[in-house]
Amino acid sequence: MLYSKLFGKTSKTVSADEESINAQYLIRGGFINKQMAGIYNYLPLGLRVLTKIQNIIREEMLAADANEILMPSLTQEESYKTTGRDNMDVLFRSEGHGGTKYVLNPTHEEVVTPLVQRYVFSYQDLPLGVFQIQNKYRNEARAKSGILRGREFNMKDLYSFHTDEASLNEYYEVMKKVYHKIYDRLGLGELTILTYASGGAFSRYSHEFQTLCAVGEDTIFTCEKCKIGINKEIISEQTTCPECGNVDLVEKNGIEVGNIFKLRTKFSSAFNFKYSDAAGQEQLVEMGCYGMGPSRIMGTLVEVFHDDNGIVWPESVAPFKYHLIALGKEDETFEMAQKLYKTMTANGIEVLFDDRRELTAGAKFADADLLGLPVRMIISKKTLEKQSVEIKKRNSDQSELEPIENYL
Ligand code: ATP
Ligand code: MG
């Protein structure tokens, strides 16, 4: 991508009501644009990051044999009456022609349960996992943490369907591992811990995945030995580590980047979703749900990986790998940069080429630091004399010269 052609440029300032680091850097870098509180536009750079996060999640879901689908955002209010969730305070509602009442889905149990019910009849159709990556709508009371808490936000939601509790438990344990693998690939593995949280009425616990971070809204008590946490909301009933019994728990802050639940038969009983077992008896389907927030993860990455000058993206989700800069006014230097850009791009390497000729070196470096691409590549009269480029990683202060021919 040529920077001159990029829609969404860097800016030095951001409106005073953006308190969070993620919103400040993402807006200043031209990744996102705020439409109103909790509602953001994703510009090309931001969309590239979001898409990479989604694709890592998608790959791991597909590898676990889950089926990708896309459900509608709008649903008839009636479905929420069926499950008794029509008075949730986060619901955005709408009214259509003839007084039809709609809900903008905050999650999709009311859609997926009757959908899967139309295709599953026998124990032979189970277990089954379906997921989607789609925007959710929640009338959140506070939306002050940038894209960590949106009123419209992106979610991967997986739902699993089973003949019995044992099958649900088995799938649930597999998903814990899949989730850890996803956070590893996103660069968050070291910081993200499985956390016991309240489970609602149908299971003692649910499990959250909390990324440890000082600005996280959640308070968790961690067992340093087991690398797990207990959400403060359940600490009165669980004061020791549920895995090793350790009483020496350490209080920390976390950002909830995922949450998995055993729904059991809560939704299948509401919709009377049954299958026939091997003996021909009708039984309620057991269900699990597994949420993960790509847009919140994008904000979390910025909160966790930044310095005073800007973002430091992990390579797996960076919008481009290389930030190519040509210094000086010489045509020769600029032409070599153009050649590098064309060749590398043709070879499938992701390069953002800052092709602005009027800008000072300092301004270009400041933008490179703000955007946070993993590798800065500089070509100047001096490097050209040595047939080299200067390579500097965003997360290091060291730079080194490398032969240009390595990249041509
Ligand atoms: P929270 O407690 O933070 O409000 P939640 O428990 O209501 O979140 P879930 O229903 O478990 O959220 O949603 C699954 C995942 O979707 C969460 O783990 C989180 O990663 C993401 N998520 C939830 N709410 C938001 C939001 N308002 N903005 C961005 N991401 C969100
Ligand atoms: Mg949750």
PDB file of C-alpha atoms and ligand atoms in Angstrom, residues 138 140 147-151 153-155 208 217-218 256-259 261 291-293 295-296, ligand 1:
ATOM      1  CA  ARG A 138     -25.682  -3.901  23.258  1.00  0.00           C
ATOM      2  CA  GLU A 140     -23.991  -0.614  27.237  1.00  0.00           C
ATOM      3  CA  ILE A 147     -13.197  -0.355  21.256  1.00  0.00           C
ATOM      4  CA  LEU A 148     -12.883  -2.388  24.458  1.00  0.00           C
ATOM      5  CA  ARG A 149     -16.574  -1.735  25.086  1.00  0.00           C
ATOM      6  CA  GLY A 150     -18.650  -0.905  22.051  1.00  0.00           C
ATOM      7  CA  ARG A 151     -22.400  -0.535  21.685  1.00  0.00           C
ATOM      8  CA  PHE A 153     -18.926  -4.548  18.393  1.00  0.00           C
ATOM      9  CA  ASN A 154     -17.570  -7.620  16.683  1.00  0.00           C
ATOM     10  CA  MET A 155     -17.948 -11.099  18.168  1.00  0.00           C
ATOM     11  CA  GLU A 208     -13.530 -16.281  31.063  1.00  0.00           C
ATOM     12  CA  GLU A 217     -12.246  -3.292  34.051  1.00  0.00           C
ATOM     13  CA  ASP A 218     -12.372  -6.672  35.753  1.00  0.00           C
ATOM     14  CA  GLU A 256     -12.287 -10.212  29.360  1.00  0.00           C
ATOM     15  CA  VAL A 257     -11.329 -11.334  25.859  1.00  0.00           C
ATOM     16  CA  GLY A 258     -13.426 -14.498  25.809  1.00  0.00           C
ATOM     17  CA  ASN A 259     -16.123 -16.288  27.761  1.00  0.00           C
ATOM     18  CA  PHE A 261     -20.545 -21.212  29.048  1.00  0.00           C
ATOM     19  CA  GLY A 291     -17.796 -16.079  22.759  1.00  0.00           C
ATOM     20  CA  MET A 292     -14.736 -14.099  21.805  1.00  0.00           C
ATOM     21  CA  GLY A 293     -14.466 -10.418  20.892  1.00  0.00           C
ATOM     22  CA  SER A 295     -12.755  -5.817  18.229  1.00  0.00           C
ATOM     23  CA  ARG A 296     -12.102  -5.894  21.976  1.00  0.00           C
TER      24      ARG A 296
HETATM   25  P1  ATP B   1     -18.590  -7.763  29.763  1.00  0.00           P
HETATM   26  O1  ATP B   1     -18.688  -8.495  31.091  1.00  0.00           O
HETATM   27  O2  ATP B   1     -17.232  -7.198  29.507  1.00  0.00           O
HETATM   28  O3  ATP B   1     -19.696  -6.779  29.564  1.00  0.00           O
HETATM   29  P2  ATP B   1     -19.934  -9.999  28.670  1.00  0.00           P
HETATM   30  O4  ATP B   1     -19.578 -11.015  29.690  1.00  0.00           O
HETATM   31  O5  ATP B   1     -21.263  -9.389  28.700  1.00  0.00           O
HETATM   32  O6  ATP B   1     -18.809  -8.846  28.638  1.00  0.00           O
HETATM   33  P3  ATP B   1     -20.097 -11.987  26.613  1.00  0.00           P
HETATM   34  O7  ATP B   1     -21.554 -11.994  26.440  1.00  0.00           O
HETATM   35  O8  ATP B   1     -19.446 -13.074  27.388  1.00  0.00           O
HETATM   36  O9  ATP B   1     -19.643 -10.565  27.215  1.00  0.00           O
HETATM   37  O10 ATP B   1     -19.440 -11.782  25.180  1.00  0.00           O
HETATM   38  C1  ATP B   1     -18.402 -12.591  24.632  1.00  0.00           C
HETATM   39  C2  ATP B   1     -17.185 -11.753  24.327  1.00  0.00           C
HETATM   40  O11 ATP B   1     -17.507 -10.631  23.500  1.00  0.00           O
HETATM   41  C3  ATP B   1     -16.554 -11.139  25.562  1.00  0.00           C
HETATM   42  O12 ATP B   1     -15.714 -12.060  26.208  1.00  0.00           O
HETATM   43  C4  ATP B   1     -15.798  -9.967  24.974  1.00  0.00           C
HETATM   44  O13 ATP B   1     -14.560 -10.415  24.429  1.00  0.00           O
HETATM   45  C5  ATP B   1     -16.695  -9.518  23.838  1.00  0.00           C
HETATM   46  N1  ATP B   1     -17.542  -8.385  24.249  1.00  0.00           N
HETATM   47  C6  ATP B   1     -18.617  -8.419  25.074  1.00  0.00           C
HETATM   48  N2  ATP B   1     -19.170  -7.197  25.198  1.00  0.00           N
HETATM   49  C7  ATP B   1     -18.432  -6.365  24.423  1.00  0.00           C
HETATM   50  C8  ATP B   1     -18.518  -4.970  24.121  1.00  0.00           C
HETATM   51  N3  ATP B   1     -19.474  -4.204  24.630  1.00  0.00           N
HETATM   52  N4  ATP B   1     -17.596  -4.453  23.280  1.00  0.00           N
HETATM   53  C9  ATP B   1     -16.627  -5.220  22.736  1.00  0.00           C
HETATM   54  N5  ATP B   1     -16.494  -6.538  22.988  1.00  0.00           N
HETATM   55  C10 ATP B   1     -17.391  -7.111  23.814  1.00  0.00           C
END
